[in-house]
Short mmCIF file of C-alpha atoms in Angstrom, two decimals:
data_model
loop_
_atom_site.label_atom_id
_atom_site.label_comp_id
_atom_site.label_asym_id
_atom_site.label_seq_id
_atom_site.Cartn_x
_atom_site.Cartn_y
_atom_site.Cartn_z
CA ALA A 335 -0.05 0.07 -0.03
CA GLN A 336 1.16 3.44 -0.77
CA LYS A 337 2.39 5.30 2.36
CA ILE A 338 2.15 8.78 0.84
CA THR A 339 -0.37 9.72 -1.56
CA GLN A 340 -0.32 12.91 -3.73
CA THR A 341 -3.51 13.13 -5.92
CA GLN A 342 -2.69 16.16 -8.05
CA PRO A 343 -0.03 15.43 -10.53
CA GLY A 344 -0.05 19.15 -11.78
CA MET A 345 -1.52 22.36 -10.36
CA PHE A 346 -1.62 25.81 -11.79
CA VAL A 347 -1.87 29.02 -9.71
CA GLN A 348 -1.99 32.83 -10.43
CA GLU A 349 0.79 34.83 -9.12
CA LYS A 350 0.08 36.19 -5.71
CA GLU A 351 -2.71 33.80 -5.00
CA ALA A 352 -2.58 31.05 -2.34
CA VAL A 353 -2.39 27.37 -3.34
CA THR A 354 -2.85 24.12 -1.47
CA LEU A 355 -1.06 20.83 -2.46
CA ASP A 356 -2.72 17.77 -1.04
CA CYS A 357 -1.07 14.90 0.85
CA THR A 358 -2.50 12.01 2.71
CA TYR A 359 -0.39 9.34 4.37
CA ASP A 360 -0.84 5.79 5.79
CA THR A 361 0.79 4.68 9.06
CA SER A 362 -0.21 2.56 11.99
CA ASP A 363 2.64 4.16 14.04
CA GLN A 364 1.67 6.99 16.60
CA SER A 365 4.99 8.65 16.23
CA TYR A 366 6.05 9.82 12.80
CA GLY A 367 7.18 12.94 11.06
CA LEU A 368 5.79 14.66 7.87
CA PHE A 369 7.84 16.71 5.43
CA TRP A 370 7.48 18.72 2.41
CA TYR A 371 10.19 19.31 -0.22
CA LYS A 372 10.67 21.49 -3.16
CA GLN A 373 12.50 20.21 -6.24
CA PRO A 374 13.23 22.76 -8.90
CA SER A 375 14.36 21.67 -12.32
CA SER A 376 17.96 21.59 -11.34
CA GLY A 377 17.09 18.50 -9.21
CA GLU A 378 18.16 19.69 -5.65
CA MET A 379 15.87 18.84 -2.80
CA ILE A 380 14.91 21.92 -0.78
CA PHE A 381 13.40 21.42 2.66
CA LEU A 382 10.32 23.45 3.25
CA ILE A 383 8.50 22.53 6.30
CA TYR A 384 8.20 19.69 8.96
CA GLN A 385 5.32 18.48 11.17
CA GLY A 386 5.59 15.99 13.85
CA SER A 387 2.67 13.68 14.85
CA TYR A 388 2.57 14.91 18.31
CA ASP A 389 2.79 18.57 17.37
CA GLU A 390 -0.55 20.17 18.27
CA GLN A 391 -0.14 23.40 16.22
CA ASN A 392 0.23 23.38 12.43
CA ALA A 393 3.77 24.18 11.26
CA THR A 394 4.44 27.36 9.53
CA GLU A 395 7.63 28.61 7.77
CA GLY A 396 7.32 31.92 6.12
CA ARG A 397 4.85 31.51 3.26
CA TYR A 398 4.45 27.83 3.85
CA SER A 399 2.08 26.33 6.24
CA LEU A 400 1.04 22.73 6.86
CA ASN A 401 -2.47 21.87 7.41
CA PHE A 402 -2.25 18.85 9.54
CA GLN A 403 -5.38 16.98 10.12
CA LYS A 404 -4.29 13.88 12.06
CA ALA A 405 -7.64 12.09 12.13
CA ARG A 406 -7.98 12.31 8.39
CA LYS A 407 -4.24 11.41 8.02
CA SER A 408 -3.73 14.49 5.88
CA ALA A 409 -0.86 17.03 5.63
CA ASN A 410 -1.57 19.54 2.96
CA LEU A 411 0.95 22.21 2.06
CA VAL A 412 -0.48 25.77 1.79
CA ILE A 413 1.72 28.29 -0.15
CA SER A 414 0.47 31.88 0.20
CA ALA A 415 1.22 34.74 -2.10
CA SER A 416 2.76 32.49 -4.82
CA GLN A 417 5.68 33.71 -6.70
CA LEU A 418 7.04 32.75 -10.07
CA GLY A 419 9.95 31.09 -8.42
CA ASP A 420 7.57 28.60 -6.61
CA SER A 421 7.21 26.82 -9.89
CA ALA A 422 8.65 23.34 -9.20
CA MET A 423 7.96 19.71 -8.08
CA TYR A 424 6.70 19.42 -4.55
CA PHE A 425 7.10 16.12 -2.66
CA CYS A 426 5.48 15.09 0.67
CA ALA A 427 7.50 12.56 2.64
CA MET A 428 7.11 10.70 5.82
CA ARG A 429 9.37 9.20 8.40
CA GLU A 430 8.16 6.41 10.61
CA PRO A 431 8.61 5.72 13.28
CA TYR A 432 9.98 8.90 14.59
CA SER A 433 13.07 7.48 16.14
CA GLY A 434 16.56 6.24 14.91
CA ASN A 435 17.85 6.91 11.40
CA THR A 436 14.96 5.76 9.18
CA PRO A 437 14.58 7.04 5.60
CA LEU A 438 12.01 9.35 4.13
CA VAL A 439 9.42 7.82 1.98
CA PHE A 440 8.16 10.12 -0.58
CA GLY A 441 4.95 10.64 -2.55
CA LYS A 442 4.77 10.88 -6.30
CA GLY A 443 4.81 14.57 -6.26
CA THR A 444 2.84 17.46 -7.51
CA ARG A 445 4.21 19.83 -10.25
CA LEU A 446 3.25 23.54 -9.49
CA SER A 447 3.22 26.03 -12.03
CA VAL A 448 2.80 29.72 -11.13
CA ILE A 449 1.25 31.74 -13.91
CA ALA A 450 1.99 35.54 -14.12
CA GLY B 1395 23.37 24.34 8.27
CA ALA B 1396 24.26 20.80 7.32
CA VAL B 1397 25.65 20.38 3.95
CA VAL B 1398 26.08 17.15 1.99
CA SER B 1399 28.32 17.56 -1.05
CA GLN B 1400 27.69 15.21 -3.92
CA HIS B 1401 29.91 14.63 -6.92
CA PRO B 1402 29.77 14.49 -9.84
CA SER B 1403 26.83 16.62 -10.77
CA TRP B 1404 26.43 14.77 -14.03
CA VAL B 1405 28.27 12.03 -15.85
CA ILE B 1406 28.04 10.39 -19.16
CA CYS B 1407 29.62 6.91 -19.64
CA LYS B 1408 29.66 4.03 -21.95
CA SER B 1409 27.86 0.80 -21.46
CA GLY B 1410 29.81 -1.71 -19.62
CA THR B 1411 31.85 0.81 -17.49
CA SER B 1412 31.58 1.71 -13.87
CA VAL B 1413 30.72 5.04 -12.40
CA LYS B 1414 31.42 6.07 -8.65
CA ILE B 1415 29.34 8.80 -6.96
CA GLU B 1416 30.49 10.36 -3.86
CA CYS B 1417 28.50 11.93 -1.16
CA ARG B 1418 30.45 13.79 1.69
CA SER B 1419 29.01 15.40 4.77
CA LEU B 1420 30.91 18.65 5.16
CA ASP B 1421 30.14 19.77 8.70
CA PHE B 1422 28.59 16.93 10.49
CA GLN B 1423 28.99 13.26 10.96
CA ALA B 1424 26.62 11.21 8.99
CA THR B 1425 26.48 7.69 10.37
CA THR B 1426 23.90 6.81 7.95
CA MET B 1427 23.32 7.83 4.33
CA PHE B 1428 20.34 7.05 2.26
CA TRP B 1429 20.65 6.71 -1.54
CA TYR B 1430 17.73 7.41 -3.88
CA ARG B 1431 17.11 7.10 -7.61
CA GLN B 1432 14.69 9.21 -9.49
CA PHE B 1433 13.62 8.55 -13.04
CA PRO B 1434 12.23 11.36 -15.11
CA LYS B 1435 9.05 12.70 -13.86
CA GLN B 1436 8.84 10.20 -11.09
CA SER B 1437 9.40 10.27 -7.40
CA LEU B 1438 12.45 9.44 -5.30
CA MET B 1439 12.78 5.82 -4.79
CA LEU B 1440 14.98 4.53 -1.83
CA MET B 1441 17.71 2.23 -3.10
CA ALA B 1442 19.70 1.57 0.04
CA THR B 1443 20.67 2.51 3.42
CA SER B 1444 24.33 2.75 4.32
CA ASN B 1445 25.76 2.80 7.79
CA GLU B 1446 29.27 3.63 8.52
CA GLY B 1447 31.48 0.66 8.98
CA SER B 1448 28.87 -1.96 7.88
CA LYS B 1449 27.09 -3.44 4.97
CA ALA B 1450 24.36 -1.40 3.38
CA THR B 1451 20.79 -2.39 3.39
CA TYR B 1452 19.14 -2.57 -0.14
CA GLU B 1453 15.56 -2.36 -0.88
CA GLN B 1454 13.79 -5.08 -2.56
CA GLY B 1455 14.54 -5.14 -6.23
CA VAL B 1456 17.81 -3.28 -6.01
CA GLU B 1457 20.88 -5.43 -7.21
CA LYS B 1458 23.55 -5.20 -4.48
CA ASP B 1459 26.12 -6.41 -6.80
CA LYS B 1460 25.32 -3.80 -9.43
CA PHE B 1461 25.00 -0.90 -7.10
CA LEU B 1462 27.95 -1.05 -4.67
CA ILE B 1463 27.71 1.16 -1.62
CA ASN B 1464 30.61 1.85 0.68
CA HIS B 1465 30.43 3.97 3.85
CA ALA B 1466 33.98 3.72 5.16
CA SER B 1467 33.95 6.94 7.23
CA LEU B 1468 31.54 9.15 9.13
CA THR B 1469 31.87 11.64 6.35
CA LEU B 1470 32.00 9.77 3.11
CA SER B 1471 29.56 7.32 1.35
CA THR B 1472 29.82 6.09 -2.10
CA LEU B 1473 27.77 4.49 -4.71
CA THR B 1474 29.33 2.75 -7.63
CA VAL B 1475 27.22 1.68 -10.57
CA THR B 1476 29.04 -1.27 -12.07
CA SER B 1477 28.67 -2.40 -15.62
CA ALA B 1478 26.34 0.39 -16.31
CA HIS B 1479 23.57 -0.07 -18.92
CA PRO B 1480 21.40 2.52 -20.57
CA GLU B 1481 18.48 1.52 -18.18
CA ASP B 1482 20.60 2.73 -15.29
CA SER B 1483 20.50 6.15 -16.56
CA SER B 1484 18.81 8.11 -13.89
CA PHE B 1485 19.14 10.78 -11.10
CA TYR B 1486 20.81 9.55 -8.16
CA ILE B 1487 20.81 11.57 -4.87
CA CYS B 1488 21.92 10.86 -1.36
CA SER B 1489 20.49 12.07 1.93
CA ALA B 1490 21.64 12.20 5.60
CA ARG B 1491 20.38 13.57 8.82
CA GLU B 1492 22.42 15.37 11.34
CA THR B 1493 21.76 13.59 14.45
CA GLY B 1494 20.35 15.66 17.38
CA THR B 1495 19.94 18.83 15.40
CA GLY B 1496 16.35 18.66 14.30
CA GLN B 1497 14.18 16.92 11.87
CA GLY B 1498 15.46 17.91 8.52
CA TYR B 1499 17.25 15.52 6.21
CA THR B 1500 20.06 17.11 4.10
CA PHE B 1501 20.24 16.21 0.42
CA GLY B 1502 23.22 16.22 -1.85
CA SER B 1503 22.63 18.02 -5.02
CA GLY B 1504 22.12 14.84 -7.06
CA THR B 1505 24.12 13.10 -9.98
CA ARG B 1506 22.51 12.76 -13.33
CA LEU B 1507 23.93 9.63 -14.87
CA THR B 1508 23.57 9.09 -18.51
CA VAL B 1509 24.77 5.66 -20.01
CA VAL B 1510 25.25 5.48 -23.69
#
């Protein structure tokens, strides 16, 4: 079964508008971590935001916020005031359990295109 | 912040030859390094987990004799693609987490391998 599901292969957003990228996850662990990464065409993986399973408040990092709904097992990324430079692939990832050196498991990604 | 230096950035090689990719943690000790492969327009797929001083753990379907991983020191892990074939052409990227400093995983900049 897929651990991380990103149902939007591609999204378009107007510059300066907000956009939500969907992510749902599957785990039976109580302790886990959720991540979002941005991958521009150069290939580098840029860390955006992190949410721990025990964090009660939604994570925020500048224009990025994570809408964490634990009961629904969703961790959507919200980008506010989109910029042309936000055009890239966005990956949701999970680390479980939240201990030791376990690898990240990635979703299939969403390609975001910001339109001027 | 933590930096992982990955070399080369890109490489073109002939079928049947071997290629070595290096990932070096510059300012922290990476006891564990994760190696991923990414085909065009696809997600990152974990290939193997390397631990300093011990044998790597390979994911199902990854040929350990073809993808040799060495993690001889706390700052260097290498992936050697042996007897490369065109189907091995892909984007290879490594990742490590600096223990005790937070939740972020640091990624190398990736290596684009083309086998002709």
